[in-house]
Amino acid sequence: MEKYVIELFDFIKACPSPYHAVEQIKYILNNFKYEELKESDEWTIKPNSKYYVIRDNASLITFKTPKEFNYGFNIVCSHLDSPCFKLKPDFTMVEPNYKRLNVEGYGGMLKNTWFDKPLGIAGRVMVRTNEGIVERLVNISQHSLIIPSLAPHLQKGGAVDINMQNDLLPIIGLKDTKKTLMDQLNKLVIFEETEEILSHDLFLYNKDEPTTVGLESEMIASPKLDDLECVFSSLEAYLESNNNDNFNVCAIFDNEEVGSSSNHAAKSTFLTDTLERICENLNLNKYQMYAKSMLVSADNAHAVHPAHPEKSDPTNKTYLNEGIVLKYHSGLAYTTEAISASIFKAILDNNNIPHQEYTNRSDMLGGSTLGHLQLEKLSIVSVDIGLAQLAMHSNYELAGAKDIYYMVKGLKSFYETNLKFDGKLIYLN
């Protein structure tokens, strides 16, 4: 367990933005001798080989090919973005006594958790060079920003409603500060006098580091647990798995927190394009392949809150360190149904991995995740899972330390299971 906690913390610290996360995953895959495929190139895919493909430097899919083609695709999806603040194109605001940055919300964050925290800026900058336009990653961590809260003495009549445009703009300096953020960006990304910054995707992030919590360090607290915890677990399970019989696929998407509508997110054709090119390259019938495949959508779930247990379903309660959560929704915001649940629970039971089940209260709306978006284009068996956590969408979240181990081992077991669908009978071996 401790090994995975340490590795998760290192992974989160290396991923202050989605683009840094993709770069970190690429670095890991290269160390494991994976070959990168370019979408703009012809593909030559061989049996018993390892590949990855990146779209827009923001989403990544990696896959292993088996020696023989008797089984389908075992797919795990997760997302690498988290609710935060994004800098607007013109972000400089000079006021009477302060320099602030003009930002807007990205995703449904808990607004109050962003006050009084040391914040960094990370993301990508597009630079015009003599050779063309190039993307360069930036992480401005040495100069902290902060969003100061309003003292209770100044809040007449109780708490003030938090206004996104007025109350949540970070201070970057005082009025007499000579340096600007553009100065810092130019210093980091401009290498020649002829170069010029054209555009950027820059985000604020909490600089507080991950830590263990509890008398026995049985919990973890960190930024971005939703959903870097599942990204790390699925990637670790994928790399640890030892199965030469089926196609293992690990798909990691950006933009889930804002609806997945980009050309590289889960609503796009990125996954189906990749699977179809695999089938075409290896002369496989994609319809037959899909009929013997399964998708696992991995995104965290709400644990019972100690102060508000009434917010949880009366009979389907989930707790920290009690195993992988299977997520259900009658309207299929989560894709779990009896068939997919039985398969995944059997895999976990066969490997002594604890699991629990989650639904929303019937009188409360919940979120959705990647699975149902994929099923709009990809007709395969699917299950939604996650790990129980508290303070979801805070910029510092809480989860169970043991659950990381359960997720890695559970997904590893899924990747190592050969599925065969024969009418109403399902074989697992």
Short mmCIF file of C-alpha atoms in Angstrom, two decimals:
data_model
loop_
_atom_site.label_atom_id
_atom_site.label_comp_id
_atom_site.label_asym_id
_atom_site.label_seq_id
_atom_site.Cartn_x
_atom_site.Cartn_y
_atom_site.Cartn_z
CA MET A 1 0.00 0.00 0.00
CA GLU A 2 2.70 2.53 0.98
CA LYS A 3 4.42 2.05 -2.39
CA TYR A 4 1.32 3.14 -4.28
CA VAL A 5 0.66 6.08 -1.97
CA ILE A 6 4.17 7.43 -2.51
CA GLU A 7 3.98 6.88 -6.27
CA LEU A 8 0.54 8.53 -6.46
CA PHE A 9 1.82 11.59 -4.59
CA ASP A 10 4.82 11.86 -6.92
CA PHE A 11 2.52 11.53 -9.93
CA ILE A 12 0.15 14.25 -8.73
CA LYS A 13 3.03 16.64 -8.01
CA ALA A 14 4.32 16.06 -11.57
CA CYS A 15 0.91 16.93 -13.06
CA PRO A 16 -0.03 20.56 -12.28
CA SER A 17 -2.00 20.74 -15.55
CA PRO A 18 -3.54 18.20 -17.95
CA TYR A 19 -0.72 18.83 -20.44
CA HIS A 20 1.92 18.09 -17.82
CA ALA A 21 0.01 14.90 -17.01
CA VAL A 22 0.14 13.76 -20.64
CA GLU A 23 3.85 14.57 -20.76
CA GLN A 24 4.44 12.59 -17.55
CA ILE A 25 2.50 9.57 -18.86
CA LYS A 26 4.41 9.75 -22.13
CA TYR A 27 7.68 9.78 -20.17
CA ILE A 28 6.58 6.68 -18.23
CA LEU A 29 5.51 4.80 -21.36
CA ASN A 30 8.77 5.64 -23.12
CA ASN A 31 10.65 4.15 -20.17
CA PHE A 32 8.66 0.96 -20.71
CA LYS A 33 9.67 0.94 -24.39
CA TYR A 34 6.31 1.88 -25.87
CA GLU A 35 6.23 3.14 -29.44
CA GLU A 36 4.44 6.39 -30.18
CA LEU A 37 2.02 6.44 -33.12
CA LYS A 38 1.10 9.71 -34.82
CA GLU A 39 -2.49 10.12 -35.99
CA SER A 40 -1.25 11.90 -39.11
CA ASP A 41 0.98 8.93 -40.10
CA GLU A 42 0.33 5.48 -41.47
CA TRP A 43 0.31 2.89 -38.68
CA THR A 44 2.18 -0.39 -38.73
CA ILE A 45 0.92 -2.40 -35.77
CA LYS A 46 2.44 -5.77 -34.91
CA PRO A 47 1.27 -8.60 -32.65
CA ASN A 48 2.68 -8.71 -29.11
CA SER A 49 3.70 -5.03 -29.18
CA LYS A 50 3.11 -1.83 -27.18
CA TYR A 51 1.96 1.55 -28.47
CA TYR A 52 0.48 4.91 -27.51
CA VAL A 53 -1.13 7.78 -29.40
CA ILE A 54 -1.69 11.38 -28.27
CA ARG A 55 -4.27 13.85 -29.59
CA ASP A 56 -3.71 17.61 -29.18
CA ASN A 57 -1.13 16.91 -26.46
CA ALA A 58 -4.12 16.72 -24.11
CA SER A 59 -5.49 13.14 -24.22
CA LEU A 60 -3.65 9.83 -24.57
CA ILE A 61 -4.51 6.24 -25.44
CA THR A 62 -2.07 3.38 -24.93
CA PHE A 63 -2.60 -0.25 -25.94
CA LYS A 64 -0.92 -3.64 -26.07
CA THR A 65 -1.50 -6.13 -28.86
CA PRO A 66 -1.65 -9.87 -28.10
CA LYS A 67 0.19 -12.70 -29.82
CA GLU A 68 -3.06 -14.06 -31.25
CA PHE A 69 -6.40 -12.37 -31.79
CA ASN A 70 -8.90 -14.55 -29.94
CA TYR A 71 -10.35 -11.99 -27.56
CA GLY A 72 -11.57 -8.40 -27.63
CA PHE A 73 -10.56 -5.10 -26.08
CA ASN A 74 -10.27 -4.70 -22.31
CA ILE A 75 -10.55 -0.90 -21.95
CA VAL A 76 -10.21 1.37 -18.92
CA CYS A 77 -11.04 5.10 -19.25
CA SER A 78 -10.28 7.92 -16.83
CA HIS A 79 -9.81 11.70 -16.99
CA LEU A 80 -6.90 13.92 -16.04
CA ASP A 81 -8.56 17.32 -15.58
CA SER A 82 -9.96 18.75 -12.33
CA PRO A 83 -12.14 21.78 -11.49
CA CYS A 84 -10.00 24.91 -11.28
CA PHE A 85 -9.61 28.39 -12.75
CA LYS A 86 -8.43 29.21 -16.24
CA LEU A 87 -6.76 32.47 -17.27
CA LYS A 88 -8.67 34.52 -19.83
CA PRO A 89 -6.89 35.53 -23.06
CA ASP A 90 -6.17 39.03 -21.71
CA PHE A 91 -5.67 38.30 -18.03
CA THR A 92 -3.98 41.43 -16.63
CA MET A 93 -6.03 43.59 -14.24
CA VAL A 94 -4.36 46.64 -12.67
CA GLU A 95 -6.43 48.18 -9.88
CA PRO A 96 -5.70 51.05 -7.50
CA ASN A 97 -3.52 49.01 -5.16
CA TYR A 98 -3.32 45.47 -6.55
CA LYS A 99 -2.45 43.53 -9.68
CA ARG A 100 -4.91 40.68 -10.19
CA LEU A 101 -5.47 38.08 -12.86
CA ASN A 102 -8.76 37.81 -14.73
CA VAL A 103 -9.79 34.16 -14.56
CA GLU A 104 -12.94 32.10 -15.13
CA GLY A 105 -14.14 28.86 -13.58
CA TYR A 106 -13.26 25.55 -15.23
CA GLY A 107 -15.70 22.90 -14.05
CA GLY A 108 -17.87 22.83 -10.94
CA MET A 109 -15.42 23.59 -8.16
CA LEU A 110 -16.15 24.18 -4.47
CA LYS A 111 -15.51 27.92 -4.65
CA ASN A 112 -14.74 28.53 -0.98
CA THR A 113 -11.82 26.06 -1.01
CA TRP A 114 -9.80 28.35 -3.28
CA PHE A 115 -9.47 31.14 -0.78
CA ASP A 116 -6.21 31.75 1.15
CA LYS A 117 -4.21 29.03 -0.61
CA PRO A 118 -0.79 29.31 -2.27
CA LEU A 119 -1.57 28.99 -5.98
CA GLY A 120 0.62 28.28 -8.97
CA ILE A 121 0.00 28.66 -12.71
CA ALA A 122 0.57 25.81 -15.14
CA GLY A 123 -0.40 24.85 -18.65
CA ARG A 124 0.76 25.39 -22.19
CA VAL A 125 1.79 28.37 -24.29
CA MET A 126 1.80 28.40 -28.08
CA VAL A 127 4.85 30.20 -29.47
CA ARG A 128 5.55 31.42 -32.99
CA THR A 129 9.11 30.45 -33.95
CA ASN A 130 11.16 30.66 -37.14
CA GLU A 131 10.25 27.03 -37.85
CA GLY A 132 6.54 27.31 -37.07
CA ILE A 133 4.19 27.28 -34.06
CA VAL A 134 5.35 25.17 -31.12
CA GLU A 135 3.74 24.23 -27.81
CA ARG A 136 5.78 24.78 -24.63
CA LEU A 137 4.74 23.74 -21.14
CA VAL A 138 5.02 26.17 -18.27
CA ASN A 139 4.75 25.79 -14.50
CA ILE A 140 5.09 29.04 -12.59
CA SER A 141 5.50 27.60 -9.10
CA GLN A 142 8.17 29.86 -7.66
CA HIS A 143 5.87 32.91 -7.42
CA SER A 144 2.67 32.12 -5.50
CA LEU A 145 -0.65 33.78 -6.15
CA ILE A 146 -3.46 34.01 -3.61
CA ILE A 147 -7.21 34.69 -3.50
CA PRO A 148 -7.85 36.44 -0.16
CA SER A 149 -11.13 35.82 1.61
CA LEU A 150 -13.26 38.59 3.06
CA ALA A 151 -13.00 38.86 6.86
CA PRO A 152 -16.23 38.01 8.73
CA HIS A 153 -16.22 41.51 10.29
CA LEU A 154 -16.85 42.93 6.80
CA GLN A 155 -19.68 40.57 5.88
CA LYS A 156 -22.84 42.38 6.91
CA GLY A 157 -25.71 40.12 7.80
CA GLY A 158 -23.78 36.88 7.46
CA ALA A 159 -21.92 35.11 4.66
CA VAL A 160 -21.50 36.90 1.35
CA ASP A 161 -22.42 35.06 -1.85
CA ILE A 162 -19.22 34.28 -3.71
CA ASN A 163 -19.17 36.05 -7.06
CA MET A 164 -16.90 34.42 -9.64
CA GLN A 165 -15.95 37.68 -11.36
CA ASN A 166 -15.36 39.77 -8.26
CA ASP A 167 -14.33 37.50 -5.39
CA LEU A 168 -12.22 34.80 -7.02
CA LEU A 169 -9.55 36.73 -8.91
CA PRO A 170 -6.05 35.98 -7.58
CA ILE A 171 -3.63 38.69 -6.48
CA ILE A 172 -0.32 38.45 -8.34
CA GLY A 173 1.29 41.59 -6.90
CA LEU A 174 0.87 45.12 -5.63
CA LYS A 175 0.42 48.16 -7.86
CA ASP A 176 4.10 49.12 -7.74
CA THR A 177 5.29 45.62 -8.67
CA LYS A 178 7.34 46.06 -11.82
CA LYS A 179 7.21 42.45 -12.97
CA THR A 180 4.22 41.08 -14.86
CA LEU A 181 3.01 37.59 -15.59
CA MET A 182 3.80 38.12 -19.27
CA ASP A 183 7.39 38.89 -18.24
CA GLN A 184 7.55 35.55 -16.47
CA LEU A 185 5.99 33.70 -19.41
CA ASN A 186 8.38 35.26 -21.88
CA LYS A 187 11.31 34.36 -19.64
CA LEU A 188 10.18 30.71 -19.58
CA VAL A 189 9.13 30.13 -23.19
CA ILE A 190 10.85 32.67 -25.46
CA PHE A 191 14.25 31.41 -26.58
CA GLU A 192 14.94 33.72 -29.56
CA GLU A 193 14.28 37.42 -30.09
CA THR A 194 12.08 36.62 -33.08
CA GLU A 195 9.75 34.36 -31.07
CA GLU A 196 6.32 35.48 -29.92
CA ILE A 197 3.59 34.08 -27.65
CA LEU A 198 0.39 33.60 -29.67
CA SER A 199 -2.01 31.94 -27.22
CA HIS A 200 -2.19 29.94 -24.02
CA ASP A 201 -4.16 27.45 -21.94
CA LEU A 202 -3.11 28.32 -18.39
CA PHE A 203 -4.73 27.17 -15.14
CA LEU A 204 -4.42 27.90 -11.45
CA TYR A 205 -3.53 24.99 -9.17
CA ASN A 206 -3.18 24.45 -5.44
CA LYS A 207 0.50 24.24 -4.48
CA ASP A 208 -0.22 22.40 -1.21
CA GLU A 209 1.42 18.97 -1.49
CA PRO A 210 -0.33 15.63 -0.95
CA THR A 211 -0.14 14.15 2.53
CA THR A 212 -1.36 11.23 4.60
CA VAL A 213 -4.06 11.81 7.22
CA GLY A 214 -5.11 9.88 10.33
CA LEU A 215 -3.52 8.19 13.33
CA GLU A 216 -2.35 5.32 11.13
CA SER A 217 -1.96 7.34 7.92
CA GLU A 218 -5.02 5.51 6.68
CA MET A 219 -6.26 8.41 4.54
CA ILE A 220 -4.74 10.63 1.87
CA ALA A 221 -5.41 14.31 1.22
CA SER A 222 -4.35 15.96 -2.01
CA PRO A 223 -5.32 18.22 -4.88
CA LYS A 224 -6.77 16.56 -7.97
CA LEU A 225 -7.67 13.14 -6.49
CA ASP A 226 -10.68 13.38 -8.80
CA ASP A 227 -9.53 12.00 -11.13
CA LEU A 228 -5.72 11.64 -11.06
CA GLU A 229 -6.17 8.87 -8.50
CA CYS A 230 -7.95 6.77 -11.14
CA VAL A 231 -5.52 7.86 -13.88
CA PHE A 232 -2.59 6.68 -11.77
CA SER A 233 -4.32 3.45 -10.70
CA SER A 234 -5.42 2.50 -14.21
CA LEU A 235 -2.01 3.26 -15.71
CA GLU A 236 -0.22 1.34 -12.96
CA ALA A 237 -2.56 -1.64 -13.39
CA TYR A 238 -2.12 -1.52 -17.16
CA LEU A 239 1.68 -1.55 -16.88
CA GLU A 240 1.70 -4.28 -14.24
CA SER A 241 -0.70 -6.56 -16.13
CA ASN A 242 0.71 -9.64 -17.78
CA ASN A 243 -1.67 -10.89 -20.43
CA ASN A 244 -0.69 -11.81 -23.97
CA ASP A 245 -4.18 -12.97 -24.98
CA ASN A 246 -6.28 -9.81 -25.34
CA PHE A 247 -5.98 -6.18 -26.36
CA ASN A 248 -5.47 -4.09 -23.23
CA VAL A 249 -6.29 -0.40 -23.67
CA CYS A 250 -5.81 2.50 -21.24
CA ALA A 251 -7.55 5.70 -22.40
CA ILE A 252 -6.97 8.96 -20.52
CA PHE A 253 -9.03 12.01 -21.51
CA ASP A 254 -9.05 15.75 -20.86
CA ASN A 255 -12.07 18.07 -20.45
CA GLU A 256 -14.37 15.70 -18.54
CA GLU A 257 -15.11 18.39 -15.97
CA VAL A 258 -16.54 20.73 -18.63
CA GLY A 259 -18.62 18.23 -20.60
CA SER A 260 -16.03 16.41 -22.75
CA SER A 261 -16.93 18.37 -25.88
CA SER A 262 -13.42 18.97 -27.27
CA ASN A 263 -11.99 17.09 -30.25
CA HIS A 264 -9.83 14.97 -27.94
CA ALA A 265 -12.21 14.35 -25.00
CA ALA A 266 -14.50 11.41 -24.31
CA LYS A 267 -17.28 12.79 -26.53
CA SER A 268 -14.90 12.86 -29.48
CA THR A 269 -14.05 9.97 -31.79
CA PHE A 270 -10.54 9.59 -30.35
CA LEU A 271 -11.13 6.17 -28.82
CA THR A 272 -13.24 4.77 -31.66
CA ASP A 273 -10.78 6.15 -34.23
CA THR A 274 -7.94 4.37 -32.43
CA LEU A 275 -9.78 1.06 -32.08
CA GLU A 276 -10.86 1.13 -35.73
CA ARG A 277 -7.31 1.80 -36.91
CA ILE A 278 -6.09 -1.12 -34.81
CA CYS A 279 -8.69 -3.38 -36.40
CA GLU A 280 -7.95 -2.16 -39.93
CA ASN A 281 -4.21 -2.53 -39.44
CA LEU A 282 -4.50 -6.10 -38.16
CA ASN A 283 -7.29 -7.10 -40.58
CA LEU A 284 -9.82 -7.63 -37.78
CA ASN A 285 -13.60 -7.18 -38.00
CA LYS A 286 -14.36 -4.30 -35.62
CA TYR A 287 -17.94 -5.45 -35.02
CA GLN A 288 -16.78 -8.89 -33.92
CA MET A 289 -14.11 -7.28 -31.74
CA TYR A 290 -16.60 -4.96 -30.04
CA ALA A 291 -18.94 -7.89 -29.35
CA LYS A 292 -16.29 -9.50 -27.13
CA SER A 293 -14.97 -6.33 -25.48
CA MET A 294 -15.63 -4.48 -22.24
CA LEU A 295 -15.09 -0.92 -21.04
CA VAL A 296 -14.43 0.19 -17.45
CA SER A 297 -15.06 3.89 -16.76
CA ALA A 298 -13.02 4.90 -13.69
CA ASP A 299 -13.96 8.10 -11.84
CA ASN A 300 -14.28 8.61 -8.10
CA ALA A 301 -17.48 8.30 -6.06
CA HIS A 302 -18.95 10.11 -3.05
CA ALA A 303 -18.27 8.53 0.34
CA VAL A 304 -20.73 8.95 3.22
CA HIS A 305 -19.96 12.35 4.78
CA PRO A 306 -19.49 12.21 8.58
CA ALA A 307 -21.44 15.45 9.13
CA HIS A 308 -24.13 14.74 6.53
CA PRO A 309 -24.90 11.00 6.26
CA GLU A 310 -28.43 11.95 5.21
CA LYS A 311 -27.01 13.02 1.84
CA SER A 312 -26.24 9.39 0.96
CA ASP A 313 -28.60 6.71 -0.28
CA PRO A 314 -30.18 4.75 2.61
CA THR A 315 -28.96 1.33 1.46
CA ASN A 316 -26.10 1.89 -1.00
CA LYS A 317 -23.45 3.60 1.13
CA THR A 318 -19.75 3.79 0.34
CA TYR A 319 -16.85 4.39 2.73
CA LEU A 320 -13.12 5.07 2.54
CA ASN A 321 -10.86 2.00 2.46
CA GLU A 322 -13.72 -0.43 1.87
CA GLY A 323 -12.92 -1.23 -1.72
CA ILE A 324 -13.70 -0.38 -5.32
CA VAL A 325 -17.07 1.31 -5.85
CA LEU A 326 -19.45 0.13 -8.57
CA LYS A 327 -21.64 3.09 -9.56
CA TYR A 328 -25.27 2.70 -10.66
CA HIS A 329 -27.88 5.05 -12.12
CA SER A 330 -31.25 4.04 -13.53
CA GLY A 331 -30.98 6.72 -16.23
CA LEU A 332 -27.53 5.36 -17.21
CA ALA A 333 -25.52 8.44 -16.30
CA TYR A 334 -23.41 5.56 -15.01
CA THR A 335 -23.34 2.63 -17.43
CA THR A 336 -23.34 -0.21 -14.89
CA GLU A 337 -26.03 -2.82 -15.51
CA ALA A 338 -26.52 -6.36 -14.24
CA ILE A 339 -24.30 -7.96 -16.91
CA SER A 340 -21.35 -5.62 -16.52
CA ALA A 341 -21.67 -5.54 -12.72
CA SER A 342 -21.66 -9.33 -12.51
CA ILE A 343 -18.56 -9.61 -14.69
CA PHE A 344 -16.60 -7.00 -12.76
CA LYS A 345 -17.70 -8.26 -9.33
CA ALA A 346 -16.75 -11.82 -10.31
CA ILE A 347 -13.29 -10.62 -11.37
CA LEU A 348 -12.84 -8.81 -8.05
CA ASP A 349 -14.18 -11.74 -6.00
CA ASN A 350 -11.89 -14.18 -7.81
CA ASN A 351 -8.95 -12.05 -6.69
CA ASN A 352 -10.17 -11.26 -3.13
CA ILE A 353 -10.56 -7.54 -3.82
CA PRO A 354 -13.26 -5.79 -1.76
CA HIS A 355 -15.97 -3.80 -3.49
CA GLN A 356 -19.03 -1.74 -2.64
CA GLU A 357 -21.94 -0.19 -4.51
CA TYR A 358 -23.09 3.40 -4.94
CA THR A 359 -26.24 5.14 -6.13
CA ASN A 360 -27.47 8.69 -5.64
CA ARG A 361 -30.41 9.37 -3.38
CA SER A 362 -33.55 9.20 -5.50
CA ASP A 363 -34.32 12.84 -4.75
CA MET A 364 -30.87 14.17 -5.69
CA LEU A 365 -29.14 14.62 -9.00
CA GLY A 366 -25.63 13.26 -9.36
CA GLY A 367 -22.82 13.67 -11.82
CA SER A 368 -21.93 11.58 -14.82
CA THR A 369 -18.66 10.35 -16.23
CA LEU A 370 -16.91 8.95 -19.27
CA GLY A 371 -18.70 5.64 -19.80
CA HIS A 372 -22.03 6.81 -21.20
CA LEU A 373 -20.26 9.25 -23.52
CA GLN A 374 -18.25 6.41 -25.03
CA LEU A 375 -21.32 4.22 -25.42
CA GLU A 376 -22.88 6.85 -27.69
CA LYS A 377 -20.31 5.74 -30.28
CA LEU A 378 -18.94 2.42 -29.03
CA SER A 379 -21.44 -0.36 -28.45
CA ILE A 380 -19.81 -2.61 -25.85
CA VAL A 381 -20.46 -3.84 -22.32
CA SER A 382 -19.54 -1.13 -19.81
CA VAL A 383 -19.26 -0.62 -16.05
CA ASP A 384 -18.68 2.57 -14.05
CA ILE A 385 -16.41 2.33 -11.03
CA GLY A 386 -14.40 4.62 -8.76
CA LEU A 387 -12.93 5.06 -5.31
CA ALA A 388 -14.83 6.57 -2.37
CA GLN A 389 -13.75 10.10 -1.48
CA LEU A 390 -14.84 13.15 0.47
CA ALA A 391 -14.72 16.83 -0.52
CA MET A 392 -15.10 16.06 -4.21
CA HIS A 393 -14.34 19.11 -6.37
CA SER A 394 -12.57 20.83 -3.51
CA ASN A 395 -9.05 21.91 -4.41
CA TYR A 396 -7.86 19.57 -1.62
CA GLU A 397 -9.73 16.26 -1.46
CA LEU A 398 -9.75 13.26 0.91
CA ALA A 399 -9.66 9.53 0.13
CA GLY A 400 -8.61 6.18 1.60
CA ALA A 401 -4.99 5.03 1.40
CA LYS A 402 -5.86 1.34 1.08
CA ASP A 403 -8.23 1.94 -1.82
CA ILE A 404 -5.37 2.83 -4.16
CA TYR A 405 -4.02 -0.69 -3.74
CA TYR A 406 -7.48 -2.17 -4.28
CA MET A 407 -7.94 -0.21 -7.50
CA VAL A 408 -4.56 -1.11 -8.93
CA LYS A 409 -5.05 -4.79 -8.17
CA GLY A 410 -8.67 -4.76 -9.32
CA LEU A 411 -7.92 -3.19 -12.68
CA LYS A 412 -4.85 -5.39 -13.09
CA SER A 413 -7.15 -8.39 -12.61
CA PHE A 414 -9.53 -6.98 -15.21
CA TYR A 415 -6.69 -6.53 -17.69
CA GLU A 416 -5.56 -10.11 -17.05
CA THR A 417 -9.04 -11.60 -17.58
CA ASN A 418 -10.02 -13.05 -20.94
CA LEU A 419 -13.71 -12.45 -21.62
CA LYS A 420 -15.82 -14.63 -23.85
CA PHE A 421 -19.49 -13.88 -24.49
CA ASP A 422 -21.55 -16.88 -25.67
CA GLY A 423 -25.21 -15.95 -25.73
CA LYS A 424 -26.37 -15.78 -22.13
CA LEU A 425 -23.17 -17.41 -20.86
CA ILE A 426 -20.07 -15.37 -20.05
CA TYR A 427 -16.70 -17.07 -19.59
CA LEU A 428 -13.92 -15.55 -17.49
CA ASN A 429 -10.45 -17.07 -17.66
#
